[in-house]
PDB file of C-alpha atoms in Angstrom:
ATOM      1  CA  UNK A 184       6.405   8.495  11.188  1.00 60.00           C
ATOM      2  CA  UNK A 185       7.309   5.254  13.262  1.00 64.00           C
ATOM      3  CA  UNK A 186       9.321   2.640  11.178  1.00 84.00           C
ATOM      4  CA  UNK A 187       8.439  -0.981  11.318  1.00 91.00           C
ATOM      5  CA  UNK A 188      10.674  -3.947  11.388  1.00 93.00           C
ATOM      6  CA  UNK A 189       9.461  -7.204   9.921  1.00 95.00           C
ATOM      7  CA  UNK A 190      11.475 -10.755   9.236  1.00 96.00           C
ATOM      8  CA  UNK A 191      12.063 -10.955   5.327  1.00 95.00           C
ATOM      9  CA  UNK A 192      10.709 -14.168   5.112  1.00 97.00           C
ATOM     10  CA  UNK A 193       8.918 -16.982   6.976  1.00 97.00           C
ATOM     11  CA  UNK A 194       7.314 -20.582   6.127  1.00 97.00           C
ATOM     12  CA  UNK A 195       4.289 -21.853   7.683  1.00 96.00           C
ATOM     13  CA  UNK A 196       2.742 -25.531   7.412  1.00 97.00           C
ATOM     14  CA  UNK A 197      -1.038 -25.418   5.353  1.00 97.00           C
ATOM     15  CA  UNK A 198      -3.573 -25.506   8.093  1.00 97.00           C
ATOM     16  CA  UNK A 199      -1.539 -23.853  10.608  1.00 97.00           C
ATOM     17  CA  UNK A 200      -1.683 -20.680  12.534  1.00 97.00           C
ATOM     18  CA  UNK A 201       0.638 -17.902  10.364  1.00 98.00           C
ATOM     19  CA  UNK A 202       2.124 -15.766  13.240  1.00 98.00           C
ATOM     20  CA  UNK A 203       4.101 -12.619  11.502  1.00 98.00           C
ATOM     21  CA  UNK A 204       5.697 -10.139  13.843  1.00 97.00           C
ATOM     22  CA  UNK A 205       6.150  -6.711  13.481  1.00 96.00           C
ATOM     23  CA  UNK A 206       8.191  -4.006  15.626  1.00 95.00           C
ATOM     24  CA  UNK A 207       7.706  -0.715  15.554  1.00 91.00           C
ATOM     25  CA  UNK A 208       9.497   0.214  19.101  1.00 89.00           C
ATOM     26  CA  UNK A 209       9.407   4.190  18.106  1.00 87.00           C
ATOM     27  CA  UNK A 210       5.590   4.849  17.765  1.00 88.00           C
ATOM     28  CA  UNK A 211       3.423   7.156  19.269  1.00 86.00           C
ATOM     29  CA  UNK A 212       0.085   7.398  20.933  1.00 84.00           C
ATOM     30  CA  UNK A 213      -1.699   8.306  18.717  1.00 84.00           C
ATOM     31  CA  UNK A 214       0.054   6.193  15.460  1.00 88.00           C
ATOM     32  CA  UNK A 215      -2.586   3.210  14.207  1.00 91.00           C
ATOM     33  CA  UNK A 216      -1.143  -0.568  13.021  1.00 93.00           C
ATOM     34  CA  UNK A 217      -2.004  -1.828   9.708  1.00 94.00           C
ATOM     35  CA  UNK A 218      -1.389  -4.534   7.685  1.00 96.00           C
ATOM     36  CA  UNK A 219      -2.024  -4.989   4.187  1.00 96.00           C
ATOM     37  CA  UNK A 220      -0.828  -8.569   1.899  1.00 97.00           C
ATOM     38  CA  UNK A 221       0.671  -8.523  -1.826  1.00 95.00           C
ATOM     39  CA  UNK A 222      -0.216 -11.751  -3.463  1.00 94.00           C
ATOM     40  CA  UNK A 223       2.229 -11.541  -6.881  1.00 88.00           C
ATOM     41  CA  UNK A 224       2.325  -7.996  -8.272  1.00 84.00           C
ATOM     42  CA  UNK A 225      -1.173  -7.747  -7.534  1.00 92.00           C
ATOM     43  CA  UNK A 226      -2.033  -4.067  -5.901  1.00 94.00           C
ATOM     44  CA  UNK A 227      -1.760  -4.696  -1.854  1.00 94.00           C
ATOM     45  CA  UNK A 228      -4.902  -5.866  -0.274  1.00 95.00           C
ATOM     46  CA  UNK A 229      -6.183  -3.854   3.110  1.00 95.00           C
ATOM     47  CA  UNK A 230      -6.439  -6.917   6.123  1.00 97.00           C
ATOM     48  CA  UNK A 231      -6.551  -5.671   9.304  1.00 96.00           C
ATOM     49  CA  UNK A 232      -5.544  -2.215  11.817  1.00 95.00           C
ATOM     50  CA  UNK A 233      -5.654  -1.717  15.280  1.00 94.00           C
ATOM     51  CA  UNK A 234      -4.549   1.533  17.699  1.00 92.00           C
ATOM     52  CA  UNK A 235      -4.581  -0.379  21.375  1.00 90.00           C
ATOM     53  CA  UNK A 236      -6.244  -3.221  21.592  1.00 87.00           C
ATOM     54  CA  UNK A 237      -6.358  -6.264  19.679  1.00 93.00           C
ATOM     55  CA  UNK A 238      -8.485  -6.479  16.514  1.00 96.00           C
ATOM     56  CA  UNK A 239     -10.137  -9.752  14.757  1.00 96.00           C
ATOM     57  CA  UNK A 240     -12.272  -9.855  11.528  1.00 95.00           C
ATOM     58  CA  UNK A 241     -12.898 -12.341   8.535  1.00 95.00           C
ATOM     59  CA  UNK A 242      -9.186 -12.080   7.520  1.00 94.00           C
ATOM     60  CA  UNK A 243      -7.200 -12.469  10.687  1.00 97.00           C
ATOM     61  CA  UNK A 244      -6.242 -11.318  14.169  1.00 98.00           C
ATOM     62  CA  UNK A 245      -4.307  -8.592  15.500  1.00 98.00           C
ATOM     63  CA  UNK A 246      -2.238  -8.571  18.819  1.00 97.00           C
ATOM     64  CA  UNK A 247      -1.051  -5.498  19.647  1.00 96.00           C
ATOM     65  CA  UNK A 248       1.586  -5.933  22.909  1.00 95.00           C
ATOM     66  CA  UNK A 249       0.520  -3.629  25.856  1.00 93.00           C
ATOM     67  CA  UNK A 250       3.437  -1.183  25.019  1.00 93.00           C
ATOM     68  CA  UNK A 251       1.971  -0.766  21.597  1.00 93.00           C
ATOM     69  CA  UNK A 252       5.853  -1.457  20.465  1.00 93.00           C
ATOM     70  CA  UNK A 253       5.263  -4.622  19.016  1.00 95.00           C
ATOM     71  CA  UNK A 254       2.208  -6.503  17.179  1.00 96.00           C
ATOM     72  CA  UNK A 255       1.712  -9.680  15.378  1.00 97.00           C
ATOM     73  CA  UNK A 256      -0.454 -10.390  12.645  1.00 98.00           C
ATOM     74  CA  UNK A 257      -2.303 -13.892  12.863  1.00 98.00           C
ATOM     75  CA  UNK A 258      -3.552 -15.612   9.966  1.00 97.00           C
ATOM     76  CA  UNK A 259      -5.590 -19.011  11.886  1.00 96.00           C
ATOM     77  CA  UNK A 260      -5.436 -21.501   9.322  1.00 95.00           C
ATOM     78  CA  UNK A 261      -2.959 -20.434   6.603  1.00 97.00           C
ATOM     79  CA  UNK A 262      -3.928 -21.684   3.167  1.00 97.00           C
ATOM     80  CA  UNK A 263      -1.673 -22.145   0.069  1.00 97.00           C
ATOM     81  CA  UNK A 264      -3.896 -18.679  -1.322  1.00 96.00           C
ATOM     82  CA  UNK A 265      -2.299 -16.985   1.995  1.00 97.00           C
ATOM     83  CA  UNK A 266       1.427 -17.354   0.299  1.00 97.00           C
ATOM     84  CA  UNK A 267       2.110 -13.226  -0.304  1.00 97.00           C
ATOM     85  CA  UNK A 268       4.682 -10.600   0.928  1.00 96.00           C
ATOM     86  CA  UNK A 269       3.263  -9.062   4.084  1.00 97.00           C
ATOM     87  CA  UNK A 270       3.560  -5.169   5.367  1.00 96.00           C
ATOM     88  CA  UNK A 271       2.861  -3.667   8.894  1.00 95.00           C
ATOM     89  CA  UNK A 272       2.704  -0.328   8.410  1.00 92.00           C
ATOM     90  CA  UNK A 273       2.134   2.549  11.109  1.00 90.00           C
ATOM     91  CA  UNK A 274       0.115   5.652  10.298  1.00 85.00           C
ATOM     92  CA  UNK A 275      -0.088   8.619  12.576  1.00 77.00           C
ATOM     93  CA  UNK A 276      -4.275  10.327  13.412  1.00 73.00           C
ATOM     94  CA  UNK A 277      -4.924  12.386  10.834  1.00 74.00           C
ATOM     95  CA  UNK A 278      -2.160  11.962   8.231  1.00 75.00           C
ATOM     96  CA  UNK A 279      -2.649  10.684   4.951  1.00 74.00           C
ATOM     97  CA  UNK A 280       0.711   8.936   4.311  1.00 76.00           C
ATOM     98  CA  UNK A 281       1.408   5.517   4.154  1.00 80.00           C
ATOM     99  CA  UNK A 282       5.452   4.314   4.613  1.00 79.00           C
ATOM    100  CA  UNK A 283       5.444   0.592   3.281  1.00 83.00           C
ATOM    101  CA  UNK A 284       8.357  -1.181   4.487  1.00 82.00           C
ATOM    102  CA  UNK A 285      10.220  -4.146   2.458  1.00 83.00           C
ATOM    103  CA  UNK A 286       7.662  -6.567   4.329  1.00 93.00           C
ATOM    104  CA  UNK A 287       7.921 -10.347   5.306  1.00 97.00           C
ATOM    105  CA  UNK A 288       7.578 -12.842   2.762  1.00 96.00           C
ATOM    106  CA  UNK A 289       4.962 -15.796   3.612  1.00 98.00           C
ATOM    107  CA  UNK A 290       5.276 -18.918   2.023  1.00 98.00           C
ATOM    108  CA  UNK A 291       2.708 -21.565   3.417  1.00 97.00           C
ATOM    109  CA  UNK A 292       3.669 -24.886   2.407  1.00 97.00           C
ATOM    110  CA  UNK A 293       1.361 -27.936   1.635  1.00 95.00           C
TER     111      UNK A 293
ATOM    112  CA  UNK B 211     -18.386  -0.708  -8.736  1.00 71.00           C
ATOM    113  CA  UNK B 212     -15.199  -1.143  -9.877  1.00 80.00           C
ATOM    114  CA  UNK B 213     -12.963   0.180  -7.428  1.00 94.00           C
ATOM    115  CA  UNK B 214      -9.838   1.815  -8.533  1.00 97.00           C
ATOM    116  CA  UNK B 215      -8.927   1.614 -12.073  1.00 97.00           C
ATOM    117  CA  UNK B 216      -5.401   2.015 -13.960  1.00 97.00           C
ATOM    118  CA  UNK B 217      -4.546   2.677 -17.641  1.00 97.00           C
ATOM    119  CA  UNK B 218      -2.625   1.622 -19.619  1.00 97.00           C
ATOM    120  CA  UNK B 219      -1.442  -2.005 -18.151  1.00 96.00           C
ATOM    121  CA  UNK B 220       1.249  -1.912 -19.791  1.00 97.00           C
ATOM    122  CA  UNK B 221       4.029   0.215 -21.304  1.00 97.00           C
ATOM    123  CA  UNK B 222       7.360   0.932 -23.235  1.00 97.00           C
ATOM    124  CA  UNK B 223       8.722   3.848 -23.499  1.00 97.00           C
ATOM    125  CA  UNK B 224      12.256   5.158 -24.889  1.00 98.00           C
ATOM    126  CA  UNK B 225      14.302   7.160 -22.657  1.00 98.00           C
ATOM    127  CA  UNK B 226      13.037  10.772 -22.734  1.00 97.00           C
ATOM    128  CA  UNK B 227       9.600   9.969 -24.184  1.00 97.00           C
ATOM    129  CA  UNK B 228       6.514  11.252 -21.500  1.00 97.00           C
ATOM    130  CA  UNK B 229       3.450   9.998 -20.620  1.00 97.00           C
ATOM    131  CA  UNK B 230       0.360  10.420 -18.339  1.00 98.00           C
ATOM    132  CA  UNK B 231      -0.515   7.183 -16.585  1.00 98.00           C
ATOM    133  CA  UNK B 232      -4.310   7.506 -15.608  1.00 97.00           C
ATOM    134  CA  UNK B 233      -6.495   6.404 -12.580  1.00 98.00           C
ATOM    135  CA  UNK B 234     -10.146   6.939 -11.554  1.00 97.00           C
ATOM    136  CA  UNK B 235     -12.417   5.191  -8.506  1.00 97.00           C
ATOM    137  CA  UNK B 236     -15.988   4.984  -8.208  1.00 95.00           C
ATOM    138  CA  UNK B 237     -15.836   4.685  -4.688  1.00 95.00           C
ATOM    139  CA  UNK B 238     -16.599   8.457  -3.915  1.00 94.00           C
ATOM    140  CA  UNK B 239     -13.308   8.713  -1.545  1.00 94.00           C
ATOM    141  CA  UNK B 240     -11.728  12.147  -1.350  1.00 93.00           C
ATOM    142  CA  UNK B 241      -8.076  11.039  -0.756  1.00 93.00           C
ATOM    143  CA  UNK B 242      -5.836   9.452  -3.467  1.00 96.00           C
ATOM    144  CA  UNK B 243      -2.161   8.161  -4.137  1.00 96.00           C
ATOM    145  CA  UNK B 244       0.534   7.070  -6.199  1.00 97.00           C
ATOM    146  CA  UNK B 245       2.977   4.717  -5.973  1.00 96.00           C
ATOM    147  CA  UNK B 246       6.167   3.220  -7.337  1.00 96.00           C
ATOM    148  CA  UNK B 247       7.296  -0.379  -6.550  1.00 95.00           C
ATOM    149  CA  UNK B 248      10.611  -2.106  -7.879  1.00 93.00           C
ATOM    150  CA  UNK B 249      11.453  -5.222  -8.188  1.00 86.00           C
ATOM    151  CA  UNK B 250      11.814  -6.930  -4.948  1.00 82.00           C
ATOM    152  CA  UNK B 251      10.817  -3.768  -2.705  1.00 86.00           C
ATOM    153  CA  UNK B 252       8.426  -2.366  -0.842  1.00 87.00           C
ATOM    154  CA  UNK B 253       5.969   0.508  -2.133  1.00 91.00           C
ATOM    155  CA  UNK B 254       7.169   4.116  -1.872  1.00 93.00           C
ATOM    156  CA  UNK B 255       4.720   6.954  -2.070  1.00 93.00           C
ATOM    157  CA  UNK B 256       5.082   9.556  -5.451  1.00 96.00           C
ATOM    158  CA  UNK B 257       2.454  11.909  -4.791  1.00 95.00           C
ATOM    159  CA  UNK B 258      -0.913  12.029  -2.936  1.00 94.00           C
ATOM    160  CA  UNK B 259      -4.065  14.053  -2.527  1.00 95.00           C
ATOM    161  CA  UNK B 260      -5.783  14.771   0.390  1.00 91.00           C
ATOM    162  CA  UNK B 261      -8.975  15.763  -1.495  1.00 91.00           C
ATOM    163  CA  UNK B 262      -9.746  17.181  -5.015  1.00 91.00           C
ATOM    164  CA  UNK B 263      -7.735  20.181  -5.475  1.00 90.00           C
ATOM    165  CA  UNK B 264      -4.601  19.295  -3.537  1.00 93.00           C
ATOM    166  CA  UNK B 265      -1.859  17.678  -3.844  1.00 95.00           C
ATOM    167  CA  UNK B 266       1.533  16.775  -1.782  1.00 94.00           C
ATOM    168  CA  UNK B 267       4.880  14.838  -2.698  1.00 94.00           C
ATOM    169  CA  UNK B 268       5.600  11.663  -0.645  1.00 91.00           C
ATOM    170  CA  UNK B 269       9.212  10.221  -0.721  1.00 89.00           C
ATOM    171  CA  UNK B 270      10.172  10.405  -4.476  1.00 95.00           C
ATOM    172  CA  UNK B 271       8.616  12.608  -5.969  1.00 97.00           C
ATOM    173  CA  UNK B 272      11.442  13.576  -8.647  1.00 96.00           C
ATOM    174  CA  UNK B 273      10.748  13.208 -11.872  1.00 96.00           C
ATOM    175  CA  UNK B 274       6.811  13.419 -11.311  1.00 98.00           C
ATOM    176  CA  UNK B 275       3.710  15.655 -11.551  1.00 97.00           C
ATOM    177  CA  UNK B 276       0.501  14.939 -11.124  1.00 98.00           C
ATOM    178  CA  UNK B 277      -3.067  16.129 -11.399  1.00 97.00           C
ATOM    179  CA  UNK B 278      -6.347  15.518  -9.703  1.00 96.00           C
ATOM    180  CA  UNK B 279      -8.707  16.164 -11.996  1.00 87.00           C
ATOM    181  CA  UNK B 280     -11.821  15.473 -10.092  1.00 95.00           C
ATOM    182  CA  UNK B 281     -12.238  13.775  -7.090  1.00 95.00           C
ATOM    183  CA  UNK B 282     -12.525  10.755  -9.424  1.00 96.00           C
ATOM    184  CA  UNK B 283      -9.314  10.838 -11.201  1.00 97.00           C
ATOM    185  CA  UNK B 284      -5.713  11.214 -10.520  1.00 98.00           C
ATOM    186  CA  UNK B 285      -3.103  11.409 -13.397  1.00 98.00           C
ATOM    187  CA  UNK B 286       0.645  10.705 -13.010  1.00 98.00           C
ATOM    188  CA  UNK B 287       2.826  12.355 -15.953  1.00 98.00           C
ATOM    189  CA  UNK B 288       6.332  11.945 -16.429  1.00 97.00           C
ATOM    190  CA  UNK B 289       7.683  14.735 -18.392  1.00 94.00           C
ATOM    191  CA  UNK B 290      10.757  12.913 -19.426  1.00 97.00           C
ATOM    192  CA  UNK B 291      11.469   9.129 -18.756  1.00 97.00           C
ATOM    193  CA  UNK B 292      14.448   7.876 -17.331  1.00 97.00           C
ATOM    194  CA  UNK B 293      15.480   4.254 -16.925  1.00 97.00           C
ATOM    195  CA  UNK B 294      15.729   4.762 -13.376  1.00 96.00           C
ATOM    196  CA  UNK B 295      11.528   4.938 -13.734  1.00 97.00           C
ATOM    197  CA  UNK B 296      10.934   1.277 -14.431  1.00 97.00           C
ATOM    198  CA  UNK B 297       8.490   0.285 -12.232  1.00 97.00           C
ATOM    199  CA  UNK B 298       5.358  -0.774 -11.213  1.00 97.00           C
ATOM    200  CA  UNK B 299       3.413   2.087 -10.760  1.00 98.00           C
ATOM    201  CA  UNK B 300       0.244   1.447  -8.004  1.00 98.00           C
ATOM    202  CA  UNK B 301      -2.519   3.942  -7.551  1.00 98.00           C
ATOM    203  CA  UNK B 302      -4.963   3.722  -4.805  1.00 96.00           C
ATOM    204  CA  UNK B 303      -8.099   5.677  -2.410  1.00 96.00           C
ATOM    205  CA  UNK B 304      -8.559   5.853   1.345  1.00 93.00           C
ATOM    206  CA  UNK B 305     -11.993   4.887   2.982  1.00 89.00           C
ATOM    207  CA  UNK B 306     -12.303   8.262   5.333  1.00 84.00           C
ATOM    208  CA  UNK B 307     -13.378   6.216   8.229  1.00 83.00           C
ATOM    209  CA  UNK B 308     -10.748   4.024   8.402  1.00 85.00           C
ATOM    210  CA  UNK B 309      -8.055   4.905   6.012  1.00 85.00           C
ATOM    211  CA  UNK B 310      -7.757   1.613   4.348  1.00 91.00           C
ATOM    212  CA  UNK B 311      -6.285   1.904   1.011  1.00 93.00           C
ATOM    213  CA  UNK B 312      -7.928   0.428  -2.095  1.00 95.00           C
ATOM    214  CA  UNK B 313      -5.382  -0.287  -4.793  1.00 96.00           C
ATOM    215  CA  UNK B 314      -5.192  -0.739  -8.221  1.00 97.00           C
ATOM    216  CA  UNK B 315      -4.295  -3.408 -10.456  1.00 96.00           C
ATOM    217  CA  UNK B 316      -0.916  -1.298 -11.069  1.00 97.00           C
ATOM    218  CA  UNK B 317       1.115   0.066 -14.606  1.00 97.00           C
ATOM    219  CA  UNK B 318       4.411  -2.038 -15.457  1.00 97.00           C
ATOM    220  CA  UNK B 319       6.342   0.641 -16.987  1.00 97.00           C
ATOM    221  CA  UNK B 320       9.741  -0.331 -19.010  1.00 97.00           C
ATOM    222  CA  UNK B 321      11.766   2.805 -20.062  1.00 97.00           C
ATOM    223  CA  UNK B 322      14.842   1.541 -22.021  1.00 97.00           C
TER     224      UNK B 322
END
């Protein structure tokens, strides 16, 4: 299984675009992106994945770099709700297992 | 539809003391999982099951069984509690199509 790296910890102004990076330099072809929040000690909440190209729904955006080795997460207008720990995780085709890393915390400041 | 469920909330237990932690979903998914999440760390995976009848350890799996029941429920049982097992304990289901994990509201477990 590819590992991720994420920052521990980043701030973002209320209203402002949330861009969280992610590297996972080691993963293979056939290895999809996700990303998943924890606000508190709730249970993590499923936001976005992507394999190649880039991904948008209600949540967020996904930007997955050409060479698949990098991706960022982007939350448009971050809200004071948006304040949670953050995990990129990769899962390879037809596996069942998750690895969650230690995550980036967001705090999104008024 | 309440998604994935998890009894009890919350619990105490002395060291050596066992107990099944319980979790069901109503959202007809064949795979399920548990995890374990300390205090200021990521999740690590326990034990998970493909589909009713199976199961395989994930990264810590000492100290654990488990039990799919049906393809509703999946039980976690720790034979003999350690300190070591305080923890949040998370259980969640995969959407086929997508694998997107539902999760539980989670167990805090104190073993003194």
């Amino acid at each position: 299984d590819a590992k991720t790296t994420q920052p521990p910890s980043m701030d973002c102004a209320e209203g402002r675009a949330a861009n969280l990076p992610c590297n996972h330099s080691t993963i293979s072809g056939n290895e999809y992106v996700y990303w998943y929040r924890q606000i508190h000690s709730q249970g993590p909440q499923y936001i976005i994945h992507g394999l190649k190209n880039n991904e948008t729904n209600e949540m967020a955006s996904l930007i997955i770099t050409e060479d698949r080795k990098s991706s960022t997460l982007i939350l448009p207008h971050a809200t004071l709700r948006d304040t949670a720990v953050y995990y990129c995780i990769v899962r390879a085709s037809g596996t069942y297992k998750y690895i969650f890393g230690t995550g980036t915390r967001l705090k999104v400041l008024a | 539809n309440a998604g994935v469920t998890q009894t009890p909330k919350f619990q105490v237990l002395k060291t050596g003391q066992s107990m099944t932690l319980q979790c069901a979903q109503d959202m007809n998914h064949n795979s399920m999982y548990w995890y374990r999440q300390d205090p200021g760390m990521g999740l690590r995976l326990i034990y998970y099951s493909a589909s009713e009848g199976t199961t395989d350890k994930g990264e810590v799996p000492n100290g654990y069984n488990v039990s799919r029941l049906n393809k509703r429920e999946f039980s976690l049982r720790l034979e003999s509690a350690a300190p070591s097992q305080t923890s949040v304990y998370f259980c969640a289901s995969t959407y086929p199509r997508t694998y997107e994990q539902y999760f539980g509201p989670g167990t805090r477990l104190t073993v003194t």
